[in-house]
Amino acid sequence: MAAGNHSSVTEFVLLGFTELQELLFVIFLLMYIIVLVGNLGMIVLIRTNSQLHVPMYFFLSHLSFLDLCCSSSIVPKLLSGLLAERNVISFNGCITQFFFFAVLGTTEAILLAVMAYDRYMAICEPLHYLVAMPHEVCVQLVVCSYAAGSLNALVHTSSLLQLSFCGPNLVNHFYCEMPPLLLLSCSDTRLKELVMAACIGFIITTSVLAIVVSYACILLTIWSIRSAEGRHKAFSTCTSHLMVVALFYGSASFSYFHPFPKNTDQGKTASIFYSLVTPMLNPFIYSLRNKEVKSTLRRAMNKLLSCLYSPRSCSDQTEAGIT
């Protein structure tokens, strides 16, 4: 615990969901398995197929990684809590969980803006796209996203460590989140609430503004395309990203931009959306609406089936590929 923090609380009890716990355990477990399989599959598919080694799929692989880690930072604790009589987490464990979730959530918000910029360059500046978006630039954009997410998480975590928690220690949530923790503090939290609102507001506002400006330029460019087929083809590469943006920012905004009531059941529902539902749906949104991903997935499945039914032909294909 940080020096100067005079908290008497050494652990928190996560109240989580108090009804239909067995049913919710089964539902959330199945959803988490889909998150793991879907996002890991997307990462492996992109990394192992040379046709997908382009900026859009490079960013998509990191989006899948963030979704995977974001769910993994809270869902295992949620599942164990649904089976336990008391879902207890230590003070340090609570702060650690909050830090990593804040890093991952903020990074994903910024990465979605970066992906919108990538679509802008691909559609509005196609002749300069490969020059403007080489692999080095893509890596720098991703690193900057992680750095900004880490900085934001450090600001909020340091704010939490400066508060005192004298009791009670009942967190009306299924993971350690800032709003319900602020309600438990015996310190004056008004400044912390302002800092939280300012940081989150700045990140969401700038990210959404970047997305809106990028798509405004994209729409103007698409509108200038004469053929309806050309317009449809250009915009079809953006629909998956727009659906993911709507899911992520919609649930996150609802969760954060409302007063801190004593009853946070609505916040729990919104948190389930951006911590479990959105990571589960993202791989399906991109795979079902993207021809390159669908064709690559189809070839991978055919190869897997051929290996299962005819191991000899699979080994022959492997040897031929090595040769």
Tab-separated table of C-alpha atoms in Angstrom:
chain	number	residue	atom	x	y	z
A	1	MET	CA	0.000	0.000	0.000
A	2	ALA	CA	1.326	3.450	-0.849
A	3	ALA	CA	2.861	5.587	1.873
A	4	GLY	CA	0.456	8.136	3.268
A	5	ASN	CA	-2.595	6.001	2.640
A	6	HIS	CA	-4.226	5.468	6.035
A	7	SER	CA	-6.797	2.933	4.921
A	8	SER	CA	-7.973	0.400	7.482
A	9	VAL	CA	-9.521	-1.715	4.713
A	10	THR	CA	-7.236	-4.549	3.598
A	11	GLU	CA	-9.730	-6.309	1.353
A	12	PHE	CA	-12.919	-5.653	-0.565
A	13	VAL	CA	-16.001	-7.805	-1.037
A	14	LEU	CA	-17.315	-7.711	-4.608
A	15	LEU	CA	-21.103	-8.010	-4.409
A	16	GLY	CA	-21.469	-8.745	-8.118
A	17	PHE	CA	-24.706	-10.436	-9.127
A	18	THR	CA	-26.844	-11.764	-6.284
A	19	GLU	CA	-29.551	-13.553	-8.291
A	20	LEU	CA	-29.496	-16.516	-10.698
A	21	GLN	CA	-25.810	-17.050	-9.947
A	22	GLU	CA	-25.604	-20.608	-11.303
A	23	LEU	CA	-27.304	-19.628	-14.564
A	24	LEU	CA	-25.139	-16.528	-14.926
A	25	PHE	CA	-22.035	-18.643	-14.291
A	26	VAL	CA	-22.905	-20.935	-17.208
A	27	ILE	CA	-23.769	-18.012	-19.506
A	28	PHE	CA	-20.656	-15.984	-18.669
A	29	LEU	CA	-18.420	-19.063	-18.895
A	30	LEU	CA	-19.697	-19.870	-22.380
A	31	MET	CA	-19.274	-16.233	-23.427
A	32	TYR	CA	-15.716	-16.159	-22.042
A	33	ILE	CA	-14.812	-19.358	-23.911
A	34	ILE	CA	-16.092	-17.735	-27.117
A	35	VAL	CA	-13.992	-14.649	-26.331
A	36	LEU	CA	-10.875	-16.791	-25.912
A	37	VAL	CA	-11.435	-18.941	-28.999
A	38	GLY	CA	-12.602	-16.087	-31.231
A	39	ASN	CA	-9.881	-13.586	-30.401
A	40	LEU	CA	-7.045	-16.107	-30.210
A	41	GLY	CA	-8.214	-17.533	-33.517
A	42	MET	CA	-8.257	-14.066	-35.068
A	43	ILE	CA	-4.724	-13.339	-33.849
A	44	VAL	CA	-3.357	-16.669	-35.122
A	45	LEU	CA	-5.186	-16.285	-38.439
A	46	ILE	CA	-3.739	-12.817	-39.046
A	47	ARG	CA	-0.215	-13.631	-37.918
A	48	THR	CA	0.096	-16.874	-39.900
A	49	ASN	CA	-1.389	-15.684	-43.210
A	50	SER	CA	0.820	-13.445	-45.333
A	51	GLN	CA	-2.187	-12.047	-47.238
A	52	LEU	CA	-3.378	-10.400	-44.024
A	53	HIS	CA	-0.060	-8.704	-43.257
A	54	VAL	CA	-1.403	-5.226	-44.026
A	55	PRO	CA	-2.033	-2.297	-41.642
A	56	MET	CA	-5.774	-2.913	-41.173
A	57	TYR	CA	-5.262	-6.486	-39.972
A	58	PHE	CA	-2.198	-5.541	-37.935
A	59	PHE	CA	-4.407	-3.168	-35.942
A	60	LEU	CA	-7.161	-5.771	-35.833
A	61	SER	CA	-4.804	-8.327	-34.280
A	62	HIS	CA	-4.002	-5.849	-31.503
A	63	LEU	CA	-7.712	-5.135	-31.033
A	64	SER	CA	-8.256	-8.877	-30.545
A	65	PHE	CA	-5.338	-8.981	-28.098
A	66	LEU	CA	-6.818	-6.092	-26.087
A	67	ASP	CA	-10.261	-7.706	-26.046
A	68	LEU	CA	-8.748	-10.992	-24.902
A	69	CYS	CA	-6.750	-9.377	-22.090
A	70	CYS	CA	-9.580	-7.038	-21.092
A	71	SER	CA	-11.975	-9.923	-20.500
A	72	SER	CA	-9.295	-12.038	-18.849
A	73	SER	CA	-8.529	-9.286	-16.340
A	74	ILE	CA	-11.999	-9.487	-14.754
A	75	VAL	CA	-14.059	-12.467	-15.983
A	76	PRO	CA	-12.154	-15.245	-14.099
A	77	LYS	CA	-12.732	-13.352	-10.845
A	78	LEU	CA	-16.365	-12.810	-11.826
A	79	LEU	CA	-16.842	-16.540	-12.468
A	80	SER	CA	-15.214	-17.591	-9.190
A	81	GLY	CA	-17.329	-15.040	-7.341
A	82	LEU	CA	-20.541	-16.487	-8.729
A	83	LEU	CA	-19.674	-19.830	-7.108
A	84	ALA	CA	-18.350	-18.452	-3.814
A	85	GLU	CA	-20.325	-17.274	-0.806
A	86	ARG	CA	-18.146	-14.174	-0.475
A	87	ASN	CA	-16.189	-12.830	-3.439
A	88	VAL	CA	-13.212	-11.309	-1.654
A	89	ILE	CA	-10.305	-9.464	-3.279
A	90	SER	CA	-7.334	-7.934	-1.471
A	91	PHE	CA	-6.728	-4.193	-1.529
A	92	ASN	CA	-3.583	-4.577	-3.637
A	93	GLY	CA	-5.332	-7.083	-5.898
A	94	CYS	CA	-8.200	-4.650	-6.391
A	95	ILE	CA	-5.870	-1.802	-7.322
A	96	THR	CA	-3.926	-4.083	-9.685
A	97	GLN	CA	-7.100	-5.277	-11.391
A	98	PHE	CA	-8.290	-1.703	-11.832
A	99	PHE	CA	-4.925	-0.615	-13.281
A	100	PHE	CA	-4.757	-3.296	-15.955
A	101	PHE	CA	-8.398	-2.898	-16.926
A	102	ALA	CA	-7.901	0.874	-17.235
A	103	VAL	CA	-4.798	0.367	-19.402
A	104	LEU	CA	-6.568	-2.049	-21.722
A	105	GLY	CA	-9.829	-0.092	-21.966
A	106	THR	CA	-8.124	3.229	-22.687
A	107	THR	CA	-5.759	1.659	-25.205
A	108	GLU	CA	-8.675	0.083	-27.063
A	109	ALA	CA	-10.509	3.422	-27.230
A	110	ILE	CA	-7.460	5.071	-28.798
A	111	LEU	CA	-6.757	2.118	-31.088
A	112	LEU	CA	-10.261	2.368	-32.542
A	113	ALA	CA	-9.457	5.979	-33.498
A	114	VAL	CA	-6.181	4.814	-35.063
A	115	MET	CA	-8.092	2.220	-37.093
A	116	ALA	CA	-10.449	4.958	-38.335
A	117	TYR	CA	-7.409	6.970	-39.465
A	118	ASP	CA	-6.096	3.877	-41.258
A	119	ARG	CA	-9.395	3.556	-43.161
A	120	TYR	CA	-9.195	7.261	-44.047
A	121	MET	CA	-5.733	6.837	-45.536
A	122	ALA	CA	-6.744	3.684	-47.436
A	123	ILE	CA	-9.853	5.228	-49.011
A	124	CYS	CA	-9.044	8.937	-49.291
A	125	GLU	CA	-5.314	8.666	-50.064
A	126	PRO	CA	-4.955	5.277	-51.800
A	127	LEU	CA	-1.897	6.281	-53.872
A	128	HIS	CA	0.036	7.345	-50.764
A	129	TYR	CA	-1.342	4.674	-48.435
A	130	LEU	CA	1.580	2.248	-48.462
A	131	VAL	CA	4.062	5.116	-48.188
A	132	ALA	CA	2.191	6.833	-45.346
A	133	MET	CA	1.391	3.634	-43.430
A	134	PRO	CA	4.477	1.385	-43.485
A	135	HIS	CA	4.887	-1.235	-40.786
A	136	GLU	CA	7.133	1.046	-38.719
A	137	VAL	CA	4.447	3.740	-38.558
A	138	CYS	CA	1.800	1.165	-37.610
A	139	VAL	CA	4.011	-0.093	-34.776
A	140	GLN	CA	4.556	3.478	-33.563
A	141	LEU	CA	0.810	4.170	-33.557
A	142	VAL	CA	0.137	1.014	-31.546
A	143	VAL	CA	2.941	1.799	-29.086
A	144	CYS	CA	1.579	5.324	-28.609
A	145	SER	CA	-1.878	3.853	-27.927
A	146	TYR	CA	-0.489	1.570	-25.218
A	147	ALA	CA	1.597	4.412	-23.762
A	148	ALA	CA	-1.413	6.737	-23.557
A	149	GLY	CA	-3.492	3.970	-21.972
A	150	SER	CA	-0.783	3.298	-19.382
A	151	LEU	CA	-0.446	6.998	-18.561
A	152	ASN	CA	-4.195	7.375	-18.062
A	153	ALA	CA	-4.295	4.285	-15.850
A	154	LEU	CA	-1.384	5.591	-13.749
A	155	VAL	CA	-3.211	8.878	-13.143
A	156	HIS	CA	-6.363	7.112	-11.923
A	157	THR	CA	-4.476	4.476	-9.918
A	158	SER	CA	-2.381	7.087	-8.126
A	159	SER	CA	-5.603	8.955	-7.333
A	160	LEU	CA	-7.083	5.824	-5.777
A	161	LEU	CA	-3.957	5.200	-3.710
A	162	GLN	CA	-4.228	8.685	-2.215
A	163	LEU	CA	-7.691	7.952	-0.820
A	164	SER	CA	-8.494	6.460	2.557
A	165	PHE	CA	-10.870	3.512	2.918
A	166	CYS	CA	-12.130	3.164	6.472
A	167	GLY	CA	-15.096	0.889	5.771
A	168	PRO	CA	-17.486	-0.461	4.704
A	169	ASN	CA	-15.673	-2.597	2.132
A	170	LEU	CA	-18.642	-3.834	0.064
A	171	VAL	CA	-18.117	-2.953	-3.614
A	172	ASN	CA	-21.431	-2.975	-5.471
A	173	HIS	CA	-19.860	-4.299	-8.658
A	174	PHE	CA	-18.312	-7.499	-10.015
A	175	TYR	CA	-14.824	-6.003	-10.380
A	176	CYS	CA	-12.838	-3.085	-9.001
A	177	GLU	CA	-14.055	-0.012	-10.852
A	178	MET	CA	-13.511	3.659	-9.998
A	179	PRO	CA	-17.112	4.883	-9.379
A	180	PRO	CA	-18.125	2.240	-6.771
A	181	LEU	CA	-14.715	2.538	-5.086
A	182	LEU	CA	-15.108	6.303	-4.762
A	183	LEU	CA	-18.400	5.729	-2.949
A	184	LEU	CA	-16.572	3.691	-0.275
A	185	SER	CA	-13.823	6.210	0.417
A	186	CYS	CA	-13.909	8.239	3.619
A	187	SER	CA	-11.840	10.952	1.910
A	188	ASP	CA	-13.169	13.893	-0.061
A	189	THR	CA	-13.525	12.454	-3.571
A	190	ARG	CA	-14.833	15.512	-5.425
A	191	LEU	CA	-11.444	16.328	-6.943
A	192	LYS	CA	-10.906	12.679	-7.918
A	193	GLU	CA	-14.295	12.582	-9.634
A	194	LEU	CA	-13.423	15.737	-11.577
A	195	VAL	CA	-10.040	14.299	-12.602
A	196	MET	CA	-11.672	11.034	-13.675
A	197	ALA	CA	-14.370	12.811	-15.674
A	198	ALA	CA	-11.806	15.142	-17.272
A	199	CYS	CA	-9.411	12.348	-18.308
A	200	ILE	CA	-12.108	10.002	-19.603
A	201	GLY	CA	-13.942	12.874	-21.259
A	202	PHE	CA	-10.773	14.032	-23.007
A	203	ILE	CA	-9.910	10.539	-24.263
A	204	ILE	CA	-13.409	9.752	-25.492
A	205	THR	CA	-13.934	13.221	-26.999
A	206	THR	CA	-10.638	13.250	-28.906
A	207	SER	CA	-11.009	9.640	-30.030
A	208	VAL	CA	-14.593	10.113	-31.179
A	209	LEU	CA	-13.658	13.389	-32.873
A	210	ALA	CA	-10.860	11.636	-34.773
A	211	ILE	CA	-13.291	8.896	-35.813
A	212	VAL	CA	-15.974	11.393	-36.893
A	213	VAL	CA	-13.532	13.515	-38.902
A	214	SER	CA	-12.022	10.432	-40.548
A	215	TYR	CA	-15.408	9.078	-41.583
A	216	ALA	CA	-16.634	12.484	-42.715
A	217	CYS	CA	-13.714	12.574	-45.150
A	218	ILE	CA	-14.395	8.961	-46.110
A	219	LEU	CA	-18.052	9.707	-46.853
A	220	LEU	CA	-17.116	12.703	-48.998
A	221	THR	CA	-14.651	10.555	-50.933
A	222	ILE	CA	-17.140	7.714	-51.373
A	223	TRP	CA	-19.812	10.167	-52.500
A	224	SER	CA	-17.512	11.329	-55.303
A	225	ILE	CA	-17.202	7.773	-56.652
A	226	ARG	CA	-19.469	7.515	-59.679
A	227	SER	CA	-20.356	3.815	-59.702
A	228	ALA	CA	-22.678	2.392	-57.043
A	229	GLU	CA	-20.564	-0.771	-56.954
A	230	GLY	CA	-17.449	1.253	-56.240
A	231	ARG	CA	-19.154	3.165	-53.436
A	232	HIS	CA	-20.418	-0.059	-51.884
A	233	LYS	CA	-16.998	-1.707	-52.094
A	234	ALA	CA	-15.275	1.305	-50.508
A	235	PHE	CA	-17.737	1.629	-47.630
A	236	SER	CA	-17.950	-2.117	-46.959
A	237	THR	CA	-14.422	-2.025	-45.534
A	238	CYS	CA	-15.639	0.434	-42.868
A	239	THR	CA	-18.900	-1.114	-41.656
A	240	SER	CA	-17.250	-3.646	-39.337
A	241	HIS	CA	-15.186	-0.954	-37.656
A	242	LEU	CA	-18.226	1.309	-37.251
A	243	MET	CA	-20.192	-1.504	-35.573
A	244	VAL	CA	-17.335	-2.158	-33.124
A	245	VAL	CA	-17.028	1.574	-32.388
A	246	ALA	CA	-20.765	1.838	-31.685
A	247	LEU	CA	-20.693	-1.143	-29.302
A	248	PHE	CA	-17.589	-0.035	-27.410
A	249	TYR	CA	-18.239	3.685	-27.051
A	250	GLY	CA	-21.961	3.217	-26.457
A	251	SER	CA	-21.531	0.897	-23.480
A	252	ALA	CA	-18.490	2.739	-22.084
A	253	SER	CA	-20.186	6.141	-22.269
A	254	PHE	CA	-23.296	4.831	-20.527
A	255	SER	CA	-21.178	3.292	-17.781
A	256	TYR	CA	-19.045	6.365	-17.037
A	257	PHE	CA	-21.079	9.435	-17.946
A	258	HIS	CA	-23.847	9.232	-15.395
A	259	PRO	CA	-24.078	10.290	-11.723
A	260	PHE	CA	-22.734	7.934	-9.072
A	261	PRO	CA	-25.911	6.413	-7.606
A	262	LYS	CA	-25.953	4.105	-4.629
A	263	ASN	CA	-27.422	1.366	-6.800
A	264	THR	CA	-25.074	0.578	-9.697
A	265	ASP	CA	-26.976	-2.309	-11.301
A	266	GLN	CA	-27.211	-0.359	-14.572
A	267	GLY	CA	-23.460	0.152	-14.450
A	268	LYS	CA	-22.955	-3.594	-14.022
A	269	THR	CA	-25.001	-4.301	-17.138
A	270	ALA	CA	-23.064	-1.746	-19.177
A	271	SER	CA	-19.789	-3.155	-17.856
A	272	ILE	CA	-20.783	-6.642	-18.998
A	273	PHE	CA	-21.280	-5.216	-22.478
A	274	TYR	CA	-17.839	-3.645	-22.901
A	275	SER	CA	-15.924	-6.263	-20.901
A	276	LEU	CA	-17.523	-9.448	-22.240
A	277	VAL	CA	-20.190	-8.940	-24.916
A	278	THR	CA	-18.168	-6.604	-27.148
A	279	PRO	CA	-14.971	-8.752	-27.015
A	280	MET	CA	-17.124	-11.773	-27.869
A	281	LEU	CA	-18.815	-10.097	-30.854
A	282	ASN	CA	-15.800	-8.325	-32.379
A	283	PRO	CA	-14.220	-11.400	-34.034
A	284	PHE	CA	-17.584	-12.365	-35.535
A	285	ILE	CA	-18.235	-8.836	-36.784
A	286	TYR	CA	-14.896	-8.714	-38.591
A	287	SER	CA	-14.905	-12.318	-39.815
A	288	LEU	CA	-18.485	-12.401	-41.082
A	289	ARG	CA	-18.352	-9.034	-42.861
A	290	ASN	CA	-14.842	-9.260	-44.316
A	291	LYS	CA	-14.154	-11.227	-47.497
A	292	GLU	CA	-10.408	-11.585	-46.875
A	293	VAL	CA	-10.889	-12.932	-43.364
A	294	LYS	CA	-13.700	-15.278	-44.489
A	295	SER	CA	-11.642	-16.701	-47.357
A	296	THR	CA	-8.572	-17.107	-45.139
A	297	LEU	CA	-10.660	-18.775	-42.441
A	298	ARG	CA	-12.253	-21.075	-45.022
A	299	ARG	CA	-8.830	-22.169	-46.318
A	300	ALA	CA	-7.583	-22.727	-42.777
A	301	MET	CA	-10.630	-24.837	-41.922
A	302	ASN	CA	-10.259	-26.885	-45.106
A	303	LYS	CA	-6.616	-27.498	-44.310
A	304	LEU	CA	-7.464	-28.498	-40.747
A	305	LEU	CA	-10.159	-30.906	-41.929
A	306	SER	CA	-7.809	-32.433	-44.480
A	307	CYS	CA	-5.251	-32.958	-41.728
A	308	LEU	CA	-7.852	-34.612	-39.513
A	309	TYR	CA	-9.179	-36.949	-42.193
A	310	SER	CA	-5.901	-37.532	-44.027
A	311	PRO	CA	-2.787	-36.964	-41.865
A	312	ARG	CA	-0.530	-38.189	-44.684
A	313	SER	CA	-1.721	-35.501	-47.136
A	314	CYS	CA	-1.279	-32.900	-44.411
A	315	SER	CA	2.325	-33.964	-43.829
A	316	ASP	CA	2.932	-33.903	-47.584
A	317	GLN	CA	1.605	-30.326	-47.754
A	318	THR	CA	3.834	-29.320	-44.840
A	319	GLU	CA	6.918	-30.845	-46.463
A	320	ALA	CA	6.079	-29.147	-49.742
A	321	GLY	CA	5.720	-25.810	-47.967
A	322	ILE	CA	9.093	-26.247	-46.232
A	323	THR	CA	10.716	-27.201	-49.530
